[in-house]
């Protein structure tokens, strides 16, 4: 008995020691993936470019706030996370951070002082960035960004997520990949694209599925689940691989145009992707947007032919596509406009056909296709409902300065009508997705009203 | 004491078509530019949003997009013997308000003038002799030729996004296009739009009579379109709400669809709305301008905006008014012919035939502002002025447009205008009517001119501008000629009822009913300072750093809607500024 108690006591002591160690022993910080020469200096503009490529502004800027001064609320399954001030203000920003501390945040998710960052900060992905880019970004943030004194709201999640040391365990599951970039080596262009997609672009943060522990399932190109599609806050981040995915359906030129301008011959970017275009992708060089497009196109092994340019100005008239075989039946019904056609079709004729046409093909670069549109047919119905109710907006970009706006129909249609329309759209022109209920519409409408 | 703003390289007065063109082209030179706009800001998003925009009562009847007479207006009289009275309720013409100006609320009819229209005095002299020019007509040549302007027409059409089919491609006449148009170096940027049933009927009848129908040249998109600035248009859905509205569909050519989004991104360009320019300030020697003084509506104070170059790009009436108030030339005296400001104010001479067909359904709600088929068989280049006894011409068009319910209910003459009889008439005839319009030239005359009103002032205490204008026999004769030609064509279509509306000799100008917002002249182009206010580059003879854009430059009005010529002249002007003026500021002529 004594022996047993001794063993139990010993185990308890060991457990406490282990727990204390888990909480208090400093975590291992990754070493730089490459050593930079002592006199290494970033190219002029390199740091700002990395900042754009990494889309820092989108999260680290509050609505109407100073760029990079933090304070944006980021919804997560654990609760609201408030982004931090990354201007070089000594008190409220990162002015006192050393380069090693900065790298630790980017690569290991550990802030100055050893606190674990919530993984809303995509260090799972930034971990893959090249040392020189992290360094250039640091130099830029420290030397070229004006310090802004902005005390942001502290993130206060509910138990147990408020115990940040728990992230240490999570990191064991999530950070199984080494820091630094490993090119596949198909071509220089595709390797560059792979780097931007995997690392700074952190595309997997939305477009890869999540494990049961909410870590990214597929962080690098060698994993099959990489960019196989995710769900973020009720929105589908569509798969970027597989037969039906946009990269396989679209040309490299169209993909690059979508990234750089938020629009192409098929579709327009809205929601979160619209923000990525607005704050990040439109600032990248044509070569880099082409590189990402080429990488995505070739990810499943397709031969890649990249054009020299894309989204040229002054391309002039772009012919309107007619209905294809899959869409012909729907198009004929809409054109005949028999009053007996289903309510969804009638609502479409009354409200949508002026831009998206009977063919469901829309018009290149301005009115998106609804046939085979992943937002229309996605597993999540919230985006489609939300666009019908509230409309959508594509930001103006350097190559396509027009801001495109679809108006919302919340005032014109009841929940039942929106559900009828959405359900009809999900079956029209060969689309094949499930019904939308009035209750789902009501939920989106009410959530909007409470915001 | 006026507040003073930081000096700019360029100040632009009015942010419509020509102000936007000057803004983006000069911003590309790296110049620091401010545009001052009297009205409000407006853009496709959020201002023209569907369905709020297609509110006929608000915009069509109550004219929400237009200038308020309390803000700015003119006084009007028909001749020097009358006392001019203020135009207190908009009727005959509708100057716009706000960013985009008339380029936002127009119908989208975009035309180039014919070659002979730009050299009309020479054309008359060479073919019939100057003795056929009636007394009192100030018939002149433009100081630029069609050939010189052709690249700039093309440039404007590419920017604006124009749909059509070239009838004269580099001199080759093409079946299905307008055989009488000036040559085009390239085909239209977009193919023509499909047309409506009334157009098809007109086309058939016109062909049968040996005329040459072609699709109207439309500032309305027939396809998706990306212009040279990367700006975009979407194909028109024929909703029928063009004139008096902004287009919610990105389909109508306008500064909003063609230029402003790209311009606003340029860091060296800014614009201020609620900023009404009161006068151009001249240097002490009077040979250059130092900037402009404007009224800041928000601050309720006068502001001096210094600048090296002043671009006057407000509406024609306002441009002339500003120039008169600022001494940018001498006021025109119709008795002596001296002075140039206010000279050669001109308008448009229109008419038409309505036809009612019991058995035809025209669906008049389907259309757009530049819909339809056109013939140019009675255009200026085709008419024998000596034989017919007038100088001028017109284009004819049939095609439903603006088929909105309140204002577009054509009924046979004699139908009661209200009550049970009206309802019965609507029941019988709605959707069964079509019309052919004649859109005719208007010459310039000593009688028709603009000056400062001796009595009435605006809210800033400035004299209002006075319009002296009446119809003249020459243009009325042209109109009657069109009637004589159009009625047989209409009759050949066998309508159940047909009625013509053409002003006859003796008609007096009535400012109340809407006619057209094609007010032209007043700061006309000329070879020299004695004959006009600006030179061939729209540069004022008075101050070489002031350029006056727009239809005020027209020496007489053409038979077409003015936008194409306005746009071509604007690109011609900014090209001269870029290539000749900036490196060496001076009078360019």
PDB file of C-alpha atoms in Angstrom, chain B residues 435-583:
ATOM      1  CA  UNK B 435     -42.153  57.256 -84.210  1.00  0.00           C
ATOM      2  CA  UNK B 436     -39.423  58.491 -86.493  1.00  0.00           C
ATOM      3  CA  UNK B 437     -37.417  61.427 -85.266  1.00  0.00           C
ATOM      4  CA  UNK B 438     -35.579  64.027 -87.307  1.00  0.00           C
ATOM      5  CA  UNK B 439     -32.592  65.441 -85.453  1.00  0.00           C
ATOM      6  CA  UNK B 440     -31.514  68.507 -87.311  1.00  0.00           C
ATOM      7  CA  UNK B 441     -28.726  71.012 -87.512  1.00  0.00           C
ATOM      8  CA  UNK B 442     -28.988  74.524 -86.171  1.00  0.00           C
ATOM      9  CA  UNK B 443     -27.003  77.367 -87.645  1.00  0.00           C
ATOM     10  CA  UNK B 444     -25.651  80.381 -85.801  1.00  0.00           C
ATOM     11  CA  UNK B 445     -27.161  83.847 -86.132  1.00  0.00           C
ATOM     12  CA  UNK B 446     -26.528  87.354 -84.913  1.00  0.00           C
ATOM     13  CA  UNK B 447     -29.858  87.252 -83.091  1.00  0.00           C
ATOM     14  CA  UNK B 448     -28.997  84.179 -81.057  1.00  0.00           C
ATOM     15  CA  UNK B 449     -26.413  85.023 -78.451  1.00  0.00           C
ATOM     16  CA  UNK B 450     -25.521  85.070 -74.769  1.00  0.00           C
ATOM     17  CA  UNK B 451     -24.575  88.006 -72.551  1.00  0.00           C
ATOM     18  CA  UNK B 452     -24.895  89.164 -68.952  1.00  0.00           C
ATOM     19  CA  UNK B 453     -28.388  90.052 -67.782  1.00  0.00           C
ATOM     20  CA  UNK B 454     -28.772  93.700 -66.695  1.00  0.00           C
ATOM     21  CA  UNK B 455     -31.378  92.890 -64.027  1.00  0.00           C
ATOM     22  CA  UNK B 456     -31.177  89.462 -62.458  1.00  0.00           C
ATOM     23  CA  UNK B 457     -28.394  88.109 -60.267  1.00  0.00           C
ATOM     24  CA  UNK B 458     -27.600  84.687 -58.845  1.00  0.00           C
ATOM     25  CA  UNK B 459     -27.171  83.676 -55.202  1.00  0.00           C
ATOM     26  CA  UNK B 460     -23.597  84.948 -55.261  1.00  0.00           C
ATOM     27  CA  UNK B 461     -24.687  88.346 -56.536  1.00  0.00           C
ATOM     28  CA  UNK B 462     -23.300  87.717 -60.023  1.00  0.00           C
ATOM     29  CA  UNK B 463     -25.399  88.787 -63.006  1.00  0.00           C
ATOM     30  CA  UNK B 464     -27.230  85.859 -64.539  1.00  0.00           C
ATOM     31  CA  UNK B 465     -26.418  85.053 -68.124  1.00  0.00           C
ATOM     32  CA  UNK B 466     -29.021  86.138 -70.638  1.00  0.00           C
ATOM     33  CA  UNK B 467     -29.973  83.945 -73.572  1.00  0.00           C
ATOM     34  CA  UNK B 468     -31.398  85.654 -76.632  1.00  0.00           C
ATOM     35  CA  UNK B 469     -32.727  82.954 -78.879  1.00  0.00           C
ATOM     36  CA  UNK B 470     -35.422  82.331 -81.448  1.00  0.00           C
ATOM     37  CA  UNK B 471     -36.024  79.934 -84.300  1.00  0.00           C
ATOM     38  CA  UNK B 472     -34.852  81.220 -87.664  1.00  0.00           C
ATOM     39  CA  UNK B 473     -36.397  80.664 -91.079  1.00  0.00           C
ATOM     40  CA  UNK B 474     -33.417  78.757 -92.458  1.00  0.00           C
ATOM     41  CA  UNK B 475     -33.681  75.968 -89.900  1.00  0.00           C
ATOM     42  CA  UNK B 476     -37.487  75.970 -89.979  1.00  0.00           C
ATOM     43  CA  UNK B 477     -37.327  75.518 -93.756  1.00  0.00           C
ATOM     44  CA  UNK B 478     -34.958  72.605 -93.227  1.00  0.00           C
ATOM     45  CA  UNK B 479     -37.475  71.160 -90.789  1.00  0.00           C
ATOM     46  CA  UNK B 480     -40.353  71.514 -93.244  1.00  0.00           C
ATOM     47  CA  UNK B 481     -38.235  69.870 -95.904  1.00  0.00           C
ATOM     48  CA  UNK B 482     -37.760  66.902 -93.580  1.00  0.00           C
ATOM     49  CA  UNK B 483     -41.512  66.754 -93.008  1.00  0.00           C
ATOM     50  CA  UNK B 484     -42.115  66.620 -96.737  1.00  0.00           C
ATOM     51  CA  UNK B 485     -39.705  63.700 -97.048  1.00  0.00           C
ATOM     52  CA  UNK B 486     -40.632  61.827 -93.893  1.00  0.00           C
ATOM     53  CA  UNK B 487     -44.388  61.742 -94.336  1.00  0.00           C
ATOM     54  CA  UNK B 488     -44.272  59.640 -97.520  1.00  0.00           C
ATOM     55  CA  UNK B 489     -41.918  57.198 -95.825  1.00  0.00           C
ATOM     56  CA  UNK B 490     -44.192  56.958 -92.794  1.00  0.00           C
ATOM     57  CA  UNK B 491     -47.233  56.550 -95.032  1.00  0.00           C
ATOM     58  CA  UNK B 492     -45.517  53.683 -96.836  1.00  0.00           C
ATOM     59  CA  UNK B 493     -45.571  51.791 -93.555  1.00  0.00           C
ATOM     60  CA  UNK B 494     -49.385  51.908 -93.605  1.00  0.00           C
ATOM     61  CA  UNK B 495     -50.129  53.105 -90.100  1.00  0.00           C
ATOM     62  CA  UNK B 496     -53.754  53.383 -88.993  1.00  0.00           C
ATOM     63  CA  UNK B 497     -53.103  56.899 -87.795  1.00  0.00           C
ATOM     64  CA  UNK B 498     -50.116  59.125 -88.382  1.00  0.00           C
ATOM     65  CA  UNK B 499     -49.312  62.607 -87.187  1.00  0.00           C
ATOM     66  CA  UNK B 500     -46.366  64.853 -87.873  1.00  0.00           C
ATOM     67  CA  UNK B 501     -44.752  67.288 -85.452  1.00  0.00           C
ATOM     68  CA  UNK B 502     -42.464  69.728 -87.241  1.00  0.00           C
ATOM     69  CA  UNK B 503     -42.150  73.397 -86.370  1.00  0.00           C
ATOM     70  CA  UNK B 504     -43.291  75.591 -89.232  1.00  0.00           C
ATOM     71  CA  UNK B 505     -42.094  78.955 -90.509  1.00  0.00           C
ATOM     72  CA  UNK B 506     -42.980  81.554 -87.930  1.00  0.00           C
ATOM     73  CA  UNK B 507     -42.629  79.228 -84.948  1.00  0.00           C
ATOM     74  CA  UNK B 508     -41.447  81.017 -81.839  1.00  0.00           C
ATOM     75  CA  UNK B 509     -39.056  79.501 -79.297  1.00  0.00           C
ATOM     76  CA  UNK B 510     -40.960  78.192 -76.281  1.00  0.00           C
ATOM     77  CA  UNK B 511     -38.727  77.496 -73.304  1.00  0.00           C
ATOM     78  CA  UNK B 512     -41.293  75.343 -71.479  1.00  0.00           C
ATOM     79  CA  UNK B 513     -41.455  71.938 -73.203  1.00  0.00           C
ATOM     80  CA  UNK B 514     -38.365  69.775 -73.241  1.00  0.00           C
ATOM     81  CA  UNK B 515     -36.578  69.883 -76.580  1.00  0.00           C
ATOM     82  CA  UNK B 516     -32.932  69.001 -76.216  1.00  0.00           C
ATOM     83  CA  UNK B 517     -29.952  69.769 -74.002  1.00  0.00           C
ATOM     84  CA  UNK B 518     -27.712  70.494 -76.952  1.00  0.00           C
ATOM     85  CA  UNK B 519     -26.818  74.084 -76.174  1.00  0.00           C
ATOM     86  CA  UNK B 520     -23.808  75.064 -78.213  1.00  0.00           C
ATOM     87  CA  UNK B 521     -21.500  77.976 -79.023  1.00  0.00           C
ATOM     88  CA  UNK B 522     -20.773  81.085 -77.020  1.00  0.00           C
ATOM     89  CA  UNK B 523     -17.009  80.590 -76.796  1.00  0.00           C
ATOM     90  CA  UNK B 524     -16.526  79.453 -80.348  1.00  0.00           C
ATOM     91  CA  UNK B 525     -13.335  78.290 -82.000  1.00  0.00           C
ATOM     92  CA  UNK B 526     -11.841  80.481 -84.666  1.00  0.00           C
ATOM     93  CA  UNK B 527      -8.674  81.188 -86.603  1.00  0.00           C
ATOM     94  CA  UNK B 528      -8.238  84.533 -84.849  1.00  0.00           C
ATOM     95  CA  UNK B 529      -9.250  86.517 -81.794  1.00  0.00           C
ATOM     96  CA  UNK B 530     -11.550  88.779 -83.782  1.00  0.00           C
ATOM     97  CA  UNK B 531     -13.861  85.947 -84.756  1.00  0.00           C
ATOM     98  CA  UNK B 532     -13.837  83.589 -81.802  1.00  0.00           C
ATOM     99  CA  UNK B 533     -12.975  83.182 -78.129  1.00  0.00           C
ATOM    100  CA  UNK B 534     -10.706  80.151 -78.452  1.00  0.00           C
ATOM    101  CA  UNK B 535      -8.297  78.814 -81.030  1.00  0.00           C
ATOM    102  CA  UNK B 536      -8.239  75.373 -82.627  1.00  0.00           C
ATOM    103  CA  UNK B 537      -6.838  73.926 -79.383  1.00  0.00           C
ATOM    104  CA  UNK B 538      -9.669  75.364 -77.256  1.00  0.00           C
ATOM    105  CA  UNK B 539      -7.101  77.782 -75.840  1.00  0.00           C
ATOM    106  CA  UNK B 540      -8.543  81.187 -75.063  1.00  0.00           C
ATOM    107  CA  UNK B 541      -7.127  84.013 -77.125  1.00  0.00           C
ATOM    108  CA  UNK B 542      -7.297  86.198 -74.030  1.00  0.00           C
ATOM    109  CA  UNK B 543      -5.205  84.072 -71.630  1.00  0.00           C
ATOM    110  CA  UNK B 544      -3.022  81.321 -73.013  1.00  0.00           C
ATOM    111  CA  UNK B 545      -3.173  79.222 -69.865  1.00  0.00           C
ATOM    112  CA  UNK B 546      -6.969  78.985 -69.967  1.00  0.00           C
ATOM    113  CA  UNK B 547      -8.541  76.242 -72.083  1.00  0.00           C
ATOM    114  CA  UNK B 548     -12.305  76.145 -72.605  1.00  0.00           C
ATOM    115  CA  UNK B 549     -13.678  72.724 -73.475  1.00  0.00           C
ATOM    116  CA  UNK B 550     -17.056  71.509 -74.617  1.00  0.00           C
ATOM    117  CA  UNK B 551     -19.871  72.425 -76.966  1.00  0.00           C
ATOM    118  CA  UNK B 552     -19.259  76.124 -76.362  1.00  0.00           C
ATOM    119  CA  UNK B 553     -16.549  75.661 -78.994  1.00  0.00           C
ATOM    120  CA  UNK B 554     -19.056  74.768 -81.733  1.00  0.00           C
ATOM    121  CA  UNK B 555     -19.147  77.508 -84.349  1.00  0.00           C
ATOM    122  CA  UNK B 556     -22.614  76.319 -85.335  1.00  0.00           C
ATOM    123  CA  UNK B 557     -24.350  73.188 -84.211  1.00  0.00           C
ATOM    124  CA  UNK B 558     -24.102  70.047 -86.260  1.00  0.00           C
ATOM    125  CA  UNK B 559     -27.049  67.851 -87.164  1.00  0.00           C
ATOM    126  CA  UNK B 560     -25.917  65.300 -84.585  1.00  0.00           C
ATOM    127  CA  UNK B 561     -25.875  64.962 -80.836  1.00  0.00           C
ATOM    128  CA  UNK B 562     -22.809  66.865 -79.678  1.00  0.00           C
ATOM    129  CA  UNK B 563     -20.961  64.412 -77.415  1.00  0.00           C
ATOM    130  CA  UNK B 564     -18.763  62.786 -80.071  1.00  0.00           C
ATOM    131  CA  UNK B 565     -17.462  66.129 -81.271  1.00  0.00           C
ATOM    132  CA  UNK B 566     -17.070  67.353 -77.686  1.00  0.00           C
ATOM    133  CA  UNK B 567     -15.034  64.253 -76.830  1.00  0.00           C
ATOM    134  CA  UNK B 568     -12.919  64.464 -79.978  1.00  0.00           C
ATOM    135  CA  UNK B 569     -12.137  68.128 -79.410  1.00  0.00           C
ATOM    136  CA  UNK B 570     -11.267  67.419 -75.778  1.00  0.00           C
ATOM    137  CA  UNK B 571      -8.699  64.777 -76.747  1.00  0.00           C
ATOM    138  CA  UNK B 572      -7.393  67.067 -79.480  1.00  0.00           C
ATOM    139  CA  UNK B 573      -6.935  69.800 -76.874  1.00  0.00           C
ATOM    140  CA  UNK B 574      -5.242  67.696 -74.214  1.00  0.00           C
ATOM    141  CA  UNK B 575      -2.967  66.240 -76.864  1.00  0.00           C
ATOM    142  CA  UNK B 576      -1.873  69.777 -77.768  1.00  0.00           C
ATOM    143  CA  UNK B 577      -1.355  70.618 -74.107  1.00  0.00           C
ATOM    144  CA  UNK B 578       0.749  67.512 -73.593  1.00  0.00           C
ATOM    145  CA  UNK B 579       2.823  67.758 -76.740  1.00  0.00           C
ATOM    146  CA  UNK B 580       3.077  71.493 -77.337  1.00  0.00           C
ATOM    147  CA  UNK B 581       2.026  73.585 -74.384  1.00  0.00           C
ATOM    148  CA  UNK B 582       3.604  72.065 -71.275  1.00  0.00           C
ATOM    149  CA  UNK B 583       7.154  72.315 -72.586  1.00  0.00           C
TER     150      UNK B 583
END
